[in-house]
Amino acid sequence: MVDLSVTLGNINLKNPVMTASGTFGYGEEYSDFINIEELGGIIVKGTTATAREGNAYPRMAETPMGMLNAVGLQNKGVDAFVNETWPRIKKYDTNFFVNVSGSTVEEYIETAEKIASINEIPGIELNISCPNVKEGGMAFGTSCPSAIAVTEAVRKVYPGHLMVKLSPNVTDVTEIAKGVEGAGADSVSLINTLLGMAIDAETRKPILSTVTGGLSGPCVKPVALRMVWQVASSVDIPVVGLGGISSARDAIEFLLAGASAIQVGTANFREPDVTANIISGISDYMERHNISEISDITGGLIIEK
Amino acid sequence: MVDLSVTLGNINLKNPVMTASGTFGYGEEYSDFINIEELGGIIVKGTTATAREGNAYPRMAETPMGMLNAVGLQNKGVDAFVNETWPRIKKYDTNFFVNVSGSTVEEYIETAEKIASINEIPGIELNISCPNVKEGGMAFGTSCPSAIAVTEAVRKVYPGHLMVKLSPNVTDVTEIAKGVEGAGADSVSLINTLLGMAIDAETRKPILSTVTGGLSGPCVKPVALRMVWQVASSVDIPVVGLGGISSARDAIEFLLAGASAIQVGTANFREPDVTANIISGISDYMERHNISEISDITGGLIIEK
Amino acid sequence: MPKKFKENFKVIANERQTSEFVVLTLKHPGQLPEMFPGQFAEVRADGAMEAYLRRPLSIHDVDYTNNTLKLLIQDVGPGTHQLSSLQKNDEVNLVYPLGKGYDLPDSDKVLLVGGGCGVAPLLFLGRYLKENGIKPRFLIGARSKSDLVELDAYNRLGEVFVTTEDGSMGTKGFVIHHPVMKTFDPDFEWLYTCGPEAMMKVLAKYSRERNVKCQVSLENTMACGIGACLCCITPTVEGHKCTCIDGPVFDANYLKW
Amino acid sequence: MPKKFKENFKVIANERQTSEFVVLTLKHPGQLPEMFPGQFAEVRADGAMEAYLRRPLSIHDVDYTNNTLKLLIQDVGPGTHQLSSLQKNDEVNLVYPLGKGYDLPDSDKVLLVGGGCGVAPLLFLGRYLKENGIKPRFLIGARSKSDLVELDAYNRLGEVFVTTEDGSMGTKGFVIHHPVMKTFDPDFEWLYTCGPEAMMKVLAKYSRERNVKCQVSLENTMACGIGACLCCITPTVEGHKCTCIDGPVFDANYLKW
Ligand SMILES: Cc1cc2nc3c(=O)[nH]c(=O)nc-3n(C[C@H](O)[C@H](O)[C@H](O)COP(=O)(O)OP(=O)(O)OC[C@H]3O[C@@H](n4cnc5c(N)ncnc54)[C@H](O)[C@@H]3O)c2cc1C
Ligand SMILES: Cc1cc2nc3c(=O)[nH]c(=O)nc-3n(C[C@H](O)[C@H](O)[C@H](O)COP(=O)(O)OP(=O)(O)OC[C@H]3O[C@@H](n4cnc5c(N)ncnc54)[C@H](O)[C@@H]3O)c2cc1C
Ligand SMILES: Cc1cc2nc3c(=O)[nH]c(=O)nc-3n(C[C@H](O)[C@H](O)[C@H](O)COP(=O)(O)O)c2cc1C
Ligand SMILES: Cc1cc2nc3c(=O)[nH]c(=O)nc-3n(C[C@H](O)[C@H](O)[C@H](O)COP(=O)(O)O)c2cc1C
Ligand code: FES
Ligand code: FES
């Protein structure tokens, strides 16, 4: 029998398969297609201190084997999450993580503090790569000092598992990963979306209301895999890998590259039951390869010199 | 009648469609499929001061709507280009640009000087984003000071058109674009490949002999388009756009984003005659939209506030 | 909320209507779940390299006896092109039934107005109304006679009015120019519409002015189709709402139009 | 260099051999250009989402009279799966003929050794040798009897020896274990081979030891297939060479094996 469970710092996950923030709602949306309690974890959508309407329509453009989104953190705010959403979803027996987003350090702190009040939520994912933030429009996640500053500030107020989600739009992702590790992160997840753009040649206009947006889906997998490998080779905290995962084979590639767990995002849109197939596919792979624990796959990439 | 010709600084191109370095050999390879004299220009493969064997096999991995390559600048060296290749290809009536690569500033200088001796070659494309170079393994193209240094050095010895090819693996591509503009570049081309990785889950090994490689093809188009738009909005020299272009519609998107000309790379592998279709497709588009000159498309993106 | 499914259907007919339109008849392997007019399916366009995401398509008609449903597809790009090319016995994967459909009217004076592929949900809606004792009337607009599809099917359910932009059939002009719209006030109290946004906006304004109930069906770009991604929003009097779960059918007055 | 073409062929037959292997017969719209055994085509797998690049496939057989060519395809992944599913009358796009094929021997004592889908070019080679007055003999290896395809076709050209790993047909073991390899020295002076690299390396070593000429066909990963990308190199005594234009057929001694 294979054992799919993994530990992420102090948290036990049933298996390494989580769903990525913003792509899986609050889990409920998918409950007609899979038993969401079978998931290792669900990262709920980006939550901010106050309610946000997000960006104007259009917010989505399809691209070769992927998509651009410009949702822009639409959510009802952390109070609505605590008072309305959480009471509704807490019945599900899985790990919910809240993706905490913001425009200022203060906003991150406020949201994290409020989530800390819910004991059953084992951790937060700090989204430091959303656009339209302070500091001259530069996202927190693309500058090492600001990534460290926001992580340190949230660390002070948040006692649970602190996962920091890294941006791929940087020259050296390992520098930022090491920075947030030093600032107290319990794990890092990567990648968030790559900044991209789509144009309608006929109308000569950008397709997204925001001109640029975040690229996700199978098209980004090679970049994500490279960054996960680089980061896993340079930090000691666990790494959660994501970016284009749509099959068990993809998931195993990320584990081999050094991820302790993975997240599935855009692929849920194509196949709402894809995560169930990934979980059973990982189990099949382990049986076929005589591997009894996920930790025997993590970082198991064989590089011949 | 539409006029497809464009100028790139002091150079006249028959049309804005060029082929990308490393994907079109020396042009001859494609002459069974298209009349290569119909191209706006051909950027020949990366040329170095001395012959190089490149990396070990395997050098290629297919990815969703794209590919990773790890060719590693295999070429016979600049002397062989000048003495063997050039005499063979000079008969073709199109603009040949030489993609100049190297590991040290001295090597770039040496190669550029030797190309300068061929009058009929209007320009070089300075490839400052190849791996395995001086300065602690950081490519010239991902650090602004070193990008400026190599551009300045080559500018001193090279009187022709100096196009500098930018790396997309950076936090802020406009900073580097402005840097090389200040250092004397006549134009910039972008993007080179995104750093990626592929793993074979069954063997648990990286697919490429070099572990990581360069990602190209339709999958990178959204990122390339975004960077071309950003750079075109921040420099005054012409911008040559590339990354995933495989149709006239794609090419027009890059022109609208601000490119004066475009290059076609990986798409040549799928359709060896794709450039001919792109040229005629641009012409059709111009007729349909009543546009008489390419310069009326360049930068013509309509952004409503 | 009623249950949603992801299932393979078998193509049992592909009837080409015009160079642009086909009607696909799909057979469910077992018993079709209940569906409502205005709902849609997210259809996977297997084999279309440039269609990673599913394509939203309205339920065009349903036959619970034979467990078949129909899709009316306009070939406008890679996804719809691939789906238009499906042959008998091919399989196609649907996530369905999705979204909130049209409401039953509180009046029996109804007009169903469609344009382009916007006619898709109106056949099912017409049948549903008729089954609920309401006689539907249709007003269908197209560029030209050759773009009008399945008029017979509508005719079997109720009266059909037609406008064409080139005047090749029915009244020349847009749907709003049809005489029936002039005599609207006394005759119709509910207006159901689906089609180009510009057309629906004209009808919404028209209805507002006459205090007529108007339900429109939006076609926003979608990624998930089930309310998870927030890509498909439309501004409403209550803020951004998802077209896929709060719609695609909305009361025109609810929208910020 | 002979001219290369990019052309659509029409599938006129898809003959399934085993669960893994099919033979496609493709008809050229006009007059087939001359091709040589060992050459290949880069075939576009339209409809396979994960196959952006073309797939290199050996010319399995050529019929200049009917202007047809055959491909032997082993279904191992998305591209070959799509191509294996092509039906009569489907179109398929080929860039061909590519690469350097097998040389004519300077002896009439030849053995053609194939394993797995490596048998693909050997049928055409056998026919070509026969037309040039040389009687081919074949040694074909497979895992099991059920993996052996088209033995009849080879039989029509010359004698056929078989090995299977499970002994279900012919000699049990690998090709190198077949008795014909023991008596090789006097009987054969040229060895043509195509198949798994491990098999070809054994044959190369065997030939080197006996001073027998050995030509092998490599299956390196390719992007362009025409010498432009330098992805498909193999180390040779003269440095890196492209499998696609300097090969795929090489003298075993030329390789760094
Ligand atoms: C709820 C809903 C119901 C629909 N019902 C039907 C139907 O019954 N029959 C039918 O033929 N079509 C219907 N559509 C539209 C259909 O989904 C799009 O035409 C299809 O997704 C286009 O895919 P494609 O790959 O063929 O073309 P693409 O290349 O994706 O698009 C081709 C052109 O259509 C535009 N387009 C793409 N998606 C949409 C969209 N969702 N809405 C408006 N324009 C779009 C693009 O901007 C482009 O100009 C419906 C859409 C929605 C949201
Ligand atoms: C010159 C040449 C001639 C060939 N002739 C034939 C032929 O006649 N019949 C035939 O069935 N196949 C032939 N092949 C192999 C065929 O090209 C590959 O099997 C095919 O490209 C795989 O594509 P796929 O999408 O089905 O699978 P992929 O997913 O691309 O690959 C499936 C598996 O095959 C491996 N693979 C992929 N490409 C190659 C390759 N080029 N060589 C070896 N392994 C590979 C992958 O690593 C993977 O394990 C030939 C290859 C070359 C280079
Ligand atoms: C529609 C959409 C909304 C997203 N919203 C968020 C978000 O709120 N917070 C966040 O950290 N990431 C968000 N992401 C990024 C994903 O969580 C994930 O990092 C990215 O999509 C890459 O993974 P994938 O390729 O598997 O989708 C969003 C992605 C998409 C497509
Ligand atoms: C096989 C291969 C070899 C390449 N070699 C070079 C090179 O020698 N010099 C260079 O500047 N870029 C090289 N490139 C990068 C391309 O010129 C181009 O920047 C990149 O592929 C993106 O464009 P595309 O998506 O259209 O291919 C190479 C790309 C490929 C795929
Ligand atoms: S399409 Fe995802 S929320 Fe509507
Ligand atoms: S495949 Fe491109 S050089 Fe051989």
PDB file of C-alpha atoms in Angstrom, chain B residues 174 227-236 239 257-258:
ATOM      1  CA  THR B 174      12.660  48.142 -19.665  1.00  0.00           C
ATOM      2  CA  MET B 227       7.629  42.793 -22.889  1.00  0.00           C
ATOM      3  CA  VAL B 228       7.634  44.215 -26.413  1.00  0.00           C
ATOM      4  CA  TRP B 229       4.865  46.594 -25.403  1.00  0.00           C
ATOM      5  CA  GLN B 230       6.706  47.628 -22.239  1.00  0.00           C
ATOM      6  CA  VAL B 231       9.995  48.174 -24.060  1.00  0.00           C
ATOM      7  CA  ALA B 232       8.447  49.980 -27.029  1.00  0.00           C
ATOM      8  CA  SER B 233       6.826  52.336 -24.541  1.00  0.00           C
ATOM      9  CA  SER B 234      10.140  53.117 -22.901  1.00  0.00           C
ATOM     10  CA  VAL B 235      12.826  53.444 -25.564  1.00  0.00           C
ATOM     11  CA  ASP B 236      13.126  55.585 -28.681  1.00  0.00           C
ATOM     12  CA  VAL B 239      12.004  47.374 -31.330  1.00  0.00           C
ATOM     13  CA  ALA B 257       2.383  46.535 -29.408  1.00  0.00           C
ATOM     14  CA  GLY B 258       5.143  48.691 -30.857  1.00  0.00           C
TER      15      GLY B 258
END
